[in-house]
PDB file of C-alpha atoms in Angstrom:
ATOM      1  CA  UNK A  25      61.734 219.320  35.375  1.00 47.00           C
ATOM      2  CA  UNK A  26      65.335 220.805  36.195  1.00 46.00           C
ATOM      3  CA  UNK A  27      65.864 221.806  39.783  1.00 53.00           C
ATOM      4  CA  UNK A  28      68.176 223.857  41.914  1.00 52.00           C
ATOM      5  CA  UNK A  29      71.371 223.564  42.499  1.00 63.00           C
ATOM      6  CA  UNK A  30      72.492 221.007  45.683  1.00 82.00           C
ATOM      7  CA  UNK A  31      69.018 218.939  44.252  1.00 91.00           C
ATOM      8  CA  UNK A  32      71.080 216.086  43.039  1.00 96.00           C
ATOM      9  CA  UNK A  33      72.583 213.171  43.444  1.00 97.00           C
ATOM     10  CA  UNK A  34      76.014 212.757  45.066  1.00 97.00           C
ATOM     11  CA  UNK A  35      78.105 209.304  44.178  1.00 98.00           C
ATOM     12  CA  UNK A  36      80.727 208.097  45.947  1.00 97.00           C
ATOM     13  CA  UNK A  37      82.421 204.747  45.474  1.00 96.00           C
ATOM     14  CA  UNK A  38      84.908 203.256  48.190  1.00 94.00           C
ATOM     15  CA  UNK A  39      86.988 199.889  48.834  1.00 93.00           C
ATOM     16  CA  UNK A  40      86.392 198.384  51.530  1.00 91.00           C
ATOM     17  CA  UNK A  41      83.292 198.160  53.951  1.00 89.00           C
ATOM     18  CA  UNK A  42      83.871 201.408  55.307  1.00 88.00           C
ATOM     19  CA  UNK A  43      84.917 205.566  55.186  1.00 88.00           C
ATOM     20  CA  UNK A  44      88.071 206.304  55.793  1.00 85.00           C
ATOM     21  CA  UNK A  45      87.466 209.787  57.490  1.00 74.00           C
ATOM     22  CA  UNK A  46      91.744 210.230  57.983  1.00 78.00           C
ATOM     23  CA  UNK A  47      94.857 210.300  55.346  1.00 82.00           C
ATOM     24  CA  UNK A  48      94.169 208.714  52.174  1.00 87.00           C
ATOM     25  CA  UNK A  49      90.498 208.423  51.755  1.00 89.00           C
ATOM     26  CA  UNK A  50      89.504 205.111  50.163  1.00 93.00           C
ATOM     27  CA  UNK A  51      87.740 206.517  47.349  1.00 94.00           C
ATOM     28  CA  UNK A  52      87.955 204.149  43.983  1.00 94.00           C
ATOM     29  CA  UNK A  53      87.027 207.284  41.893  1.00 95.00           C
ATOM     30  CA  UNK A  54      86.539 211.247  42.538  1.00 95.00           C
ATOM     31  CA  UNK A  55      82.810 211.447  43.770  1.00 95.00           C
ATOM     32  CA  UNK A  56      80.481 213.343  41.244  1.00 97.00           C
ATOM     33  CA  UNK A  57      77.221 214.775  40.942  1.00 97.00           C
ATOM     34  CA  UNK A  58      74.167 214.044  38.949  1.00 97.00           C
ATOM     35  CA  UNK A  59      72.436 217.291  38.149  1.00 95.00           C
ATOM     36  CA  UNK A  60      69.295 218.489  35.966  1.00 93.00           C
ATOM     37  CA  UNK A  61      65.924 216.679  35.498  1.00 92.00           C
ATOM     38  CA  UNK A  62      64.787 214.166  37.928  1.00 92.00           C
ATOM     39  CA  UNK A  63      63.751 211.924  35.645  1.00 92.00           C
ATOM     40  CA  UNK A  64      67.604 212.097  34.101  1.00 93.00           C
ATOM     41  CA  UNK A  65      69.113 211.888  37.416  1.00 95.00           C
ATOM     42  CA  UNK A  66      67.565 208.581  38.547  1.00 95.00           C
ATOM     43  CA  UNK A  67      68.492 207.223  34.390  1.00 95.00           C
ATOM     44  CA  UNK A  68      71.727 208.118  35.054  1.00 97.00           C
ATOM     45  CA  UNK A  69      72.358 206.700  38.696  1.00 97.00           C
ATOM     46  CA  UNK A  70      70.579 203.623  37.336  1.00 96.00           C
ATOM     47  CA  UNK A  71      73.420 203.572  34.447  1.00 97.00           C
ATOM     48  CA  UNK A  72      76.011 204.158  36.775  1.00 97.00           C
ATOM     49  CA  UNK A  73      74.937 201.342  38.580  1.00 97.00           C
ATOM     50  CA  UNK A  74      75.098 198.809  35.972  1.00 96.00           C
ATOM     51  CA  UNK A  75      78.718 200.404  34.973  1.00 96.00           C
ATOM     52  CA  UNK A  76      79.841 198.933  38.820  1.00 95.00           C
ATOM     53  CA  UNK A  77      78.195 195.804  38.428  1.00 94.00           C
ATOM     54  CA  UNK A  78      79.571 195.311  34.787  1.00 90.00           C
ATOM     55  CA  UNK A  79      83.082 196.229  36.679  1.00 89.00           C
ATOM     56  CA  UNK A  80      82.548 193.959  39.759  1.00 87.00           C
ATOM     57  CA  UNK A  81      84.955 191.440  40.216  1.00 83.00           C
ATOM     58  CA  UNK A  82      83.399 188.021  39.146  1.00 81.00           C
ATOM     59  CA  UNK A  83      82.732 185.039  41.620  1.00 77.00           C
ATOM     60  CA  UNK A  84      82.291 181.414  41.140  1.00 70.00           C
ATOM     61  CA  UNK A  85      78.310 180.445  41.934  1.00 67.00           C
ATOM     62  CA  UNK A  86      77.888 176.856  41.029  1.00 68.00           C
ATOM     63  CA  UNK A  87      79.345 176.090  37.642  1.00 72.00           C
ATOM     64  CA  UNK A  88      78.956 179.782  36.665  1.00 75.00           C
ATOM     65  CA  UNK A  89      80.748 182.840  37.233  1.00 76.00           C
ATOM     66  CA  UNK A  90      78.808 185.796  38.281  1.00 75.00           C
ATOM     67  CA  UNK A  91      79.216 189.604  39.328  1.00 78.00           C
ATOM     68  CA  UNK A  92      80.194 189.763  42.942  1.00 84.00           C
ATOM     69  CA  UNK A  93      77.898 192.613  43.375  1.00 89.00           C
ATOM     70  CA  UNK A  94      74.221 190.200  43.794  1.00 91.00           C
ATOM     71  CA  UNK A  95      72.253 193.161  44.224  1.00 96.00           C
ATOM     72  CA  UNK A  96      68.771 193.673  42.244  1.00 95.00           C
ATOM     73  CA  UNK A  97      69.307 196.407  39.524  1.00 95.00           C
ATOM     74  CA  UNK A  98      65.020 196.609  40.096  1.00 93.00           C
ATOM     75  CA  UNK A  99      66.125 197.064  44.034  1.00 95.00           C
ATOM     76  CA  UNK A 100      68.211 199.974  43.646  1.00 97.00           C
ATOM     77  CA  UNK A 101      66.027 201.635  41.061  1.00 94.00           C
ATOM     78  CA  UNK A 102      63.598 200.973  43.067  1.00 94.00           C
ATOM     79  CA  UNK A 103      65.614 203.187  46.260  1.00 96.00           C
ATOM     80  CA  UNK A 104      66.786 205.725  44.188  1.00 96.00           C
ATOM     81  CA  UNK A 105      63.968 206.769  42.395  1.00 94.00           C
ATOM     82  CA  UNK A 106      62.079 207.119  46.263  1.00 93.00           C
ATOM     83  CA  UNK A 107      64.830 209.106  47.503  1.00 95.00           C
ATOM     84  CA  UNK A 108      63.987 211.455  44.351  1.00 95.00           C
ATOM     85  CA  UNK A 109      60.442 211.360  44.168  1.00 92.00           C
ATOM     86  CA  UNK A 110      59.985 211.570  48.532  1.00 93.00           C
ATOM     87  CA  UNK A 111      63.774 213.640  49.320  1.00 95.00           C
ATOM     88  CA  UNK A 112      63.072 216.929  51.260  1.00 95.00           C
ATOM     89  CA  UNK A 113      63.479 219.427  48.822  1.00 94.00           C
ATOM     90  CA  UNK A 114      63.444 222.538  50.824  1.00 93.00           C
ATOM     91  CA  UNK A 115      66.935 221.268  52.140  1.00 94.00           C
ATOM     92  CA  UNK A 116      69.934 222.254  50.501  1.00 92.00           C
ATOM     93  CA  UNK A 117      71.577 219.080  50.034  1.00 95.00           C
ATOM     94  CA  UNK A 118      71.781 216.372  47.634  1.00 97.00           C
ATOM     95  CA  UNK A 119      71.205 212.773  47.903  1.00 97.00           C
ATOM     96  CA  UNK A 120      74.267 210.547  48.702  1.00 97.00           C
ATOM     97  CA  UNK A 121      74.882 207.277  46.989  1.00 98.00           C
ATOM     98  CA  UNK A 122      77.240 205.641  48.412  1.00 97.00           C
ATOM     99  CA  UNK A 123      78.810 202.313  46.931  1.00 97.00           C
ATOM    100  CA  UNK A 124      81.132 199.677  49.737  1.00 94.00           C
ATOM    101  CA  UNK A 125      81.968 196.523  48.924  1.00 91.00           C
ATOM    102  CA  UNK A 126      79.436 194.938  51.060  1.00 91.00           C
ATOM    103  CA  UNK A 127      76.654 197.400  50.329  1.00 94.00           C
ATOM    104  CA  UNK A 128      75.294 200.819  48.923  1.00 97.00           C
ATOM    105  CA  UNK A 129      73.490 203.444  50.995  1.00 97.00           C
ATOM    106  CA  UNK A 130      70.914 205.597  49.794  1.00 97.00           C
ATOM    107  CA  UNK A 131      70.468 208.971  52.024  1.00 97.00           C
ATOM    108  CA  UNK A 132      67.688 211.430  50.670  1.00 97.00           C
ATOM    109  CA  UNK A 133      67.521 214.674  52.578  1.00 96.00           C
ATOM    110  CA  UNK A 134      64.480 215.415  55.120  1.00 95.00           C
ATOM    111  CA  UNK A 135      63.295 212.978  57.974  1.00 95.00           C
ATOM    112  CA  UNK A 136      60.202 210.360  57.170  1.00 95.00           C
ATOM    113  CA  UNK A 137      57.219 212.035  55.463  1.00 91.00           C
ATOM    114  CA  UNK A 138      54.040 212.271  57.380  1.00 90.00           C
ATOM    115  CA  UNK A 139      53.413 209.478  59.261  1.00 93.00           C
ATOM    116  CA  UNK A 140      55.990 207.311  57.375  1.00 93.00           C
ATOM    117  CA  UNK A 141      58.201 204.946  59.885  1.00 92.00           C
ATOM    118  CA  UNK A 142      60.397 202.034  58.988  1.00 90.00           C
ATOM    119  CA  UNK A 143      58.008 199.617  60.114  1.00 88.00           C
ATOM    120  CA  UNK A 144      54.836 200.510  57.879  1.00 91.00           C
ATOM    121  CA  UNK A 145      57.268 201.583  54.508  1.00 90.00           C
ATOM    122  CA  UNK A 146      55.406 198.726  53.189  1.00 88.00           C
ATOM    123  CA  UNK A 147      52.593 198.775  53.458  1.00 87.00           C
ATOM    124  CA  UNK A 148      51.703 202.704  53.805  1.00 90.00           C
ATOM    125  CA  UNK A 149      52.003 205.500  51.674  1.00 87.00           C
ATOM    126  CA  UNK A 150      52.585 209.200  51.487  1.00 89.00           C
ATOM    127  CA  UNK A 151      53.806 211.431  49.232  1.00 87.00           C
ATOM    128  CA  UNK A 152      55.837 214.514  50.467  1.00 90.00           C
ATOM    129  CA  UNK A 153      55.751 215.833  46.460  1.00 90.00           C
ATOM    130  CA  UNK A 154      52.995 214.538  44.743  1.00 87.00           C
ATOM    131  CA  UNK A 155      52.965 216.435  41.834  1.00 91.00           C
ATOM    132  CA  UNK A 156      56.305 214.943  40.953  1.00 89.00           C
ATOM    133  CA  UNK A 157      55.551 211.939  41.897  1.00 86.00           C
ATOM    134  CA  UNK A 158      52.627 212.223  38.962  1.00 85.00           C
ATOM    135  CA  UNK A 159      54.556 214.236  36.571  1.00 87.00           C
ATOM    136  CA  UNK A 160      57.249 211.153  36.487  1.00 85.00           C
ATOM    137  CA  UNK A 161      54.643 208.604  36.216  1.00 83.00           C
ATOM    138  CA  UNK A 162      53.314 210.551  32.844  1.00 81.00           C
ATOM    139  CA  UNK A 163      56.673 209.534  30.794  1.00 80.00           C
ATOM    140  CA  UNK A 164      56.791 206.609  28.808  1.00 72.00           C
ATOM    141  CA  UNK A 165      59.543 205.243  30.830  1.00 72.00           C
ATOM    142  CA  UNK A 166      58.818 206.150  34.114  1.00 72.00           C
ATOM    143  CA  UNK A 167      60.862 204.570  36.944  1.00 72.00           C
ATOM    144  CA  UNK A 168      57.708 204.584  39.028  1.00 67.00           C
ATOM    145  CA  UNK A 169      53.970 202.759  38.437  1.00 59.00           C
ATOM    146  CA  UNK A 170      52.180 205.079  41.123  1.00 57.00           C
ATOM    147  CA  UNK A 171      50.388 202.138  42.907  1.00 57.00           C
ATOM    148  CA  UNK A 172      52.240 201.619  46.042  1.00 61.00           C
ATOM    149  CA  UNK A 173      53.659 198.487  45.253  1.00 73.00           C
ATOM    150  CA  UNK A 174      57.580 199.617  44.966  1.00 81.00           C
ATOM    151  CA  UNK A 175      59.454 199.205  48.643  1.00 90.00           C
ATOM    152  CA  UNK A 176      57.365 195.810  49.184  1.00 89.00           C
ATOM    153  CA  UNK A 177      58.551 194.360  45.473  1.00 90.00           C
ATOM    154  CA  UNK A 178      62.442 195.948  46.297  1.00 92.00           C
ATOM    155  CA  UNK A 179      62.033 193.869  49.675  1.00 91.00           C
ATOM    156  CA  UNK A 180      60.627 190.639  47.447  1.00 91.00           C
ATOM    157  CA  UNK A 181      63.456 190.682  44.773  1.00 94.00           C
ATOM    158  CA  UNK A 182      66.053 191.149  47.669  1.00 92.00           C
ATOM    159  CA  UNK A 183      64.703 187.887  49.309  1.00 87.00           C
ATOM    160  CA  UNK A 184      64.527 186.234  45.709  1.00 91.00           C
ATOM    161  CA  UNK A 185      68.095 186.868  45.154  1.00 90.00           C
ATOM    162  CA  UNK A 186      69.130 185.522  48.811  1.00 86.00           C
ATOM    163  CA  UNK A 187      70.014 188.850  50.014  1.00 88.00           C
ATOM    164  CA  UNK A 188      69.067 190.411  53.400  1.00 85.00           C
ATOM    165  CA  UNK A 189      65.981 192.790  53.162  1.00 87.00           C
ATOM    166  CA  UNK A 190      66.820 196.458  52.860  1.00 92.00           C
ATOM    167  CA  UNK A 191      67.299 198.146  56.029  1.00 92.00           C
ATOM    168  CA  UNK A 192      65.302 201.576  56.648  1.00 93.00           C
ATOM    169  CA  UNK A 193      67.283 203.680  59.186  1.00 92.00           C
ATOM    170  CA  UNK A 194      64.909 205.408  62.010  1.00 90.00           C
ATOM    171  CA  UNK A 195      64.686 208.730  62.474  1.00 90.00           C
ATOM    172  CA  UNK A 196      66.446 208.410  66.186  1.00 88.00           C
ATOM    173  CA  UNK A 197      69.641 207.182  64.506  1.00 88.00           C
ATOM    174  CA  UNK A 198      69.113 209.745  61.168  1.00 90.00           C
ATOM    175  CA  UNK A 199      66.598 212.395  62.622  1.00 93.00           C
ATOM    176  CA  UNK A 200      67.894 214.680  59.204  1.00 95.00           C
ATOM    177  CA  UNK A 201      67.670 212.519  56.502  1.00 96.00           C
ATOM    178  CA  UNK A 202      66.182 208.652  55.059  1.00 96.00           C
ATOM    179  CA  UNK A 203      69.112 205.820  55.192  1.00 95.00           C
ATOM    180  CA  UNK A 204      68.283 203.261  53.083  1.00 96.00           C
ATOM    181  CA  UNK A 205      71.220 200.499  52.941  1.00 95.00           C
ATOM    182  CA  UNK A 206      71.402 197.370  50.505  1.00 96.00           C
ATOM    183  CA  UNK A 207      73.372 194.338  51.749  1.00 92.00           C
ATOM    184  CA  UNK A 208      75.430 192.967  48.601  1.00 92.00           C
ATOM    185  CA  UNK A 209      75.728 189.958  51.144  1.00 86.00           C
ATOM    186  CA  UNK A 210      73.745 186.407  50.973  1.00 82.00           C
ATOM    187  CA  UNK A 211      71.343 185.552  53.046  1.00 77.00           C
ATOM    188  CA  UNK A 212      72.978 183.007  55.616  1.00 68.00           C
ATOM    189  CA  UNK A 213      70.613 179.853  57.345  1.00 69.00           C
ATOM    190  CA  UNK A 214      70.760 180.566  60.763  1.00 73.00           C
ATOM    191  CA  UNK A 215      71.549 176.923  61.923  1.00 63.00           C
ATOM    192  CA  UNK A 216      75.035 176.892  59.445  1.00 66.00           C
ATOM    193  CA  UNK A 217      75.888 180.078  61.663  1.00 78.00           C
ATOM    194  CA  UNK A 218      75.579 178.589  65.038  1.00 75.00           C
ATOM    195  CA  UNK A 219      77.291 175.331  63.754  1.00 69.00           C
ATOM    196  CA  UNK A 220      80.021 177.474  62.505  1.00 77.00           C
ATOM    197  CA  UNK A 221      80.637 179.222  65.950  1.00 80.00           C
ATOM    198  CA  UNK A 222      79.879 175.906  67.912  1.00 77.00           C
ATOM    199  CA  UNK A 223      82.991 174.647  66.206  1.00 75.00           C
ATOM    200  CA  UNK A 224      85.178 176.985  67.288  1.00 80.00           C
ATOM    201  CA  UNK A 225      83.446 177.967  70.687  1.00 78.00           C
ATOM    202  CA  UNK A 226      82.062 174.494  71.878  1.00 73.00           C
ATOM    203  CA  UNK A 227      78.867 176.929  73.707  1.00 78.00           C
ATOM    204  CA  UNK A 228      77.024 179.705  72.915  1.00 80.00           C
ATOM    205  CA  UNK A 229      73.851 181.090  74.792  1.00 81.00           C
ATOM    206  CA  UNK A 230      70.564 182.523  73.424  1.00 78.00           C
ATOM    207  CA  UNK A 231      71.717 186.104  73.169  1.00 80.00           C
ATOM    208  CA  UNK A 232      74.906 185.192  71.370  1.00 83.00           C
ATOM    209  CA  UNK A 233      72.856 183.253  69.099  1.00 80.00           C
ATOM    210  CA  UNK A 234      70.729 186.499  68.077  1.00 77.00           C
ATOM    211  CA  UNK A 235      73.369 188.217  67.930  1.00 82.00           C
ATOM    212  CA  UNK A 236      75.551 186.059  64.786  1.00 80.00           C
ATOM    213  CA  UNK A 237      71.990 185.216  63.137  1.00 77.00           C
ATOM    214  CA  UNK A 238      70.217 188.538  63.075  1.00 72.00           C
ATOM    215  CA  UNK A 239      67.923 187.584  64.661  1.00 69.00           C
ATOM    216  CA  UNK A 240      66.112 190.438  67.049  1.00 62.00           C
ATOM    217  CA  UNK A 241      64.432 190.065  69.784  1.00 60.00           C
ATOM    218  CA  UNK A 242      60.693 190.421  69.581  1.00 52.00           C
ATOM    219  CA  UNK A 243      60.199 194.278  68.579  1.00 45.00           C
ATOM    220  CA  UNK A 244      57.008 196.627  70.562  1.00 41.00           C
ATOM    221  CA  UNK A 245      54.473 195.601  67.643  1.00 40.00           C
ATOM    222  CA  UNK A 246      54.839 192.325  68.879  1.00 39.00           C
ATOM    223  CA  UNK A 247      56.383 191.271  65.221  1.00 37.00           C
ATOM    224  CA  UNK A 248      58.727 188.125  66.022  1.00 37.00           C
ATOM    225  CA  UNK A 249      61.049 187.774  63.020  1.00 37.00           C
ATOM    226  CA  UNK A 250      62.020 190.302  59.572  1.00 36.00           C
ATOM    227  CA  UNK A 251      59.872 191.238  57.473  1.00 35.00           C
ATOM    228  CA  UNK A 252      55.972 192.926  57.588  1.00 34.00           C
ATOM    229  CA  UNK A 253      55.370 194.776  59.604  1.00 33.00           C
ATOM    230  CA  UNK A 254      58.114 194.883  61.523  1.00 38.00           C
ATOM    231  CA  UNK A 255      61.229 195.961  60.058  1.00 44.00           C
ATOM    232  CA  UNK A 256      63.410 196.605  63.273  1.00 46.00           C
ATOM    233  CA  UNK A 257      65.782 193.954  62.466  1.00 49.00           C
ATOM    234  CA  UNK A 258      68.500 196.990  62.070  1.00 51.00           C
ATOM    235  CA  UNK A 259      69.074 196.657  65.612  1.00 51.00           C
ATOM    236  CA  UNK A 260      70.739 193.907  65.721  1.00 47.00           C
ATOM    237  CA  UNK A 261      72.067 193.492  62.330  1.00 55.00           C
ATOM    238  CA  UNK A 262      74.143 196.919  62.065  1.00 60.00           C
ATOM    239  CA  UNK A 263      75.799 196.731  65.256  1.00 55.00           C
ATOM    240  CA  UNK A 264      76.936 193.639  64.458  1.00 53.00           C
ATOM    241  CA  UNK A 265      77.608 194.469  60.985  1.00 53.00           C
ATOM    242  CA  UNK A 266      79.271 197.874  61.458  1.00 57.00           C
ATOM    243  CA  UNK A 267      80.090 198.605  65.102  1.00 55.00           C
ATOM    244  CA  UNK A 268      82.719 201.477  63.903  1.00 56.00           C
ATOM    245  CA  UNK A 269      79.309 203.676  62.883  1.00 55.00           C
ATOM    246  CA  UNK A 270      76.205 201.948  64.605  1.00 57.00           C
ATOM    247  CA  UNK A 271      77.249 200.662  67.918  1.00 50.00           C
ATOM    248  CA  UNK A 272      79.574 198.084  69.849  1.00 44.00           C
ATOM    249  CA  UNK A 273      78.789 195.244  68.004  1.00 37.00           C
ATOM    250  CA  UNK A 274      77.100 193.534  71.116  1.00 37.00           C
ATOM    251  CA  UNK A 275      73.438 192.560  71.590  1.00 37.00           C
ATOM    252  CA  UNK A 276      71.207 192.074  74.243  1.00 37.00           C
ATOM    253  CA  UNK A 277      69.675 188.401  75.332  1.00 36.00           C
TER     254      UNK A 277
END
């Protein structure tokens, strides 16, 4: 199934942890596009992704050394092949993968489909184009089962590999397009956080601790820690994370 031009998929790899919008941009390779069949695109962004793990840098874990990119292959397969099947393809753009040090993002033109939110990406579904969503699931080695099971099994291997959970973006902070970032960072126990701080602080006060654990406060469903079905944890964690592009860096008590 070949497509239109600007129907593809846009990589770009960068050093650091963020875009360097002025002078030398921090680009590790000249971006490119993936172009032609779907089903080829999301094979070859899934190859492409094994190239930069294969490249990583390696890091000591235990007695072992390991590529410093922890990241599920399954969990980005998993993204990618969404932002294919679900992208908005009445808008001339392409989907941008974009690889940082710390993370990739996955932006798929089009807002949400149908009643799709960040909170019920879990557990609802939709399908914006399902006859390509069934055509894929026809090949022998489709990327996708067609059973609704994918974004809660990308969130399960992220926890199994100590990550963070993969952060939706809402439409208020992307009305135009889906966000979907992957943390290439471990999963940190909350208590070895605020010890950390205490150390060097002596104090620290409820919203402070919120704020260096990720921890949100209580979202409107009620929902009082990550996970199903609440997945508002973005709020505090990207602020924190990235104030340059999501905010001051401060959070409320």
């Amino acid at each position: 199934m070949a497509l239109a031009s600007k129907s593809g998929i846009k990589v770009s790899r960068y050093y650091g942890r963020n875009q360097i919008a002025s002078g030398t941009p921090n680009l590790v390779e000249k971006p490119f596009t993936i172009e032609g069949p779907v089903l080829n695109q999301i094979t070859q962004a899934v190859d492409y992704f094994r190239s930069v793990v294969k490249q990583s840098p390696p890091k000591l874990v235990g007695s072992t050394f390991r590529p410093s990119i922890s990241i599920p292959e399954w969990a980005f397969q998993e993204a990618i092949t969404n932002a294919v099947i679900h992208r908005n393809y009445a808008v001339e753009d392409d989907i941008h993968v974009r690889f940082f040090d710390d993370r990739i993002e996955i932006e798929s033109p089009g807002t949400y489909p149908g009643h799709m939110t960040p909170e019920n990406v879990r557990s609802d579904r939709y399908a914006r184009n399902p006859l390509l969503l069934r055509a894929l699931n026809k090949f022998s080695a489709s990327p996708n089962l067609d059973i609704g099971e994918g974004v809660d099994r990308m969130f399960q291997v992220m926890k199994e590999s100590d990550l963070y959970e993969p952060i939706f973006i809402p439409a208020i902070i992307r009305p135009n397009s889906v966000l979907v970032i992957l943390l290439n960072q471990q999963r940190v126990m909350a208590w070895d956080t605020v010890s950390n701080y205490l150390e060097k602080e002596y104090v620290i006060s409820n919203g402070k601790a919120r704020e260096i654990t990720l921890v949100p406060k209580p979202c409107l469903s009620g929902a009082e820690t990550f996970g199903p079905p609440c997945s508002c944890h973005w709020r505090v964690m990207l602020p924190s994370l990235y104030p340059n592009t999501f905010g001051n860096g401060s959070a409320a008590s």
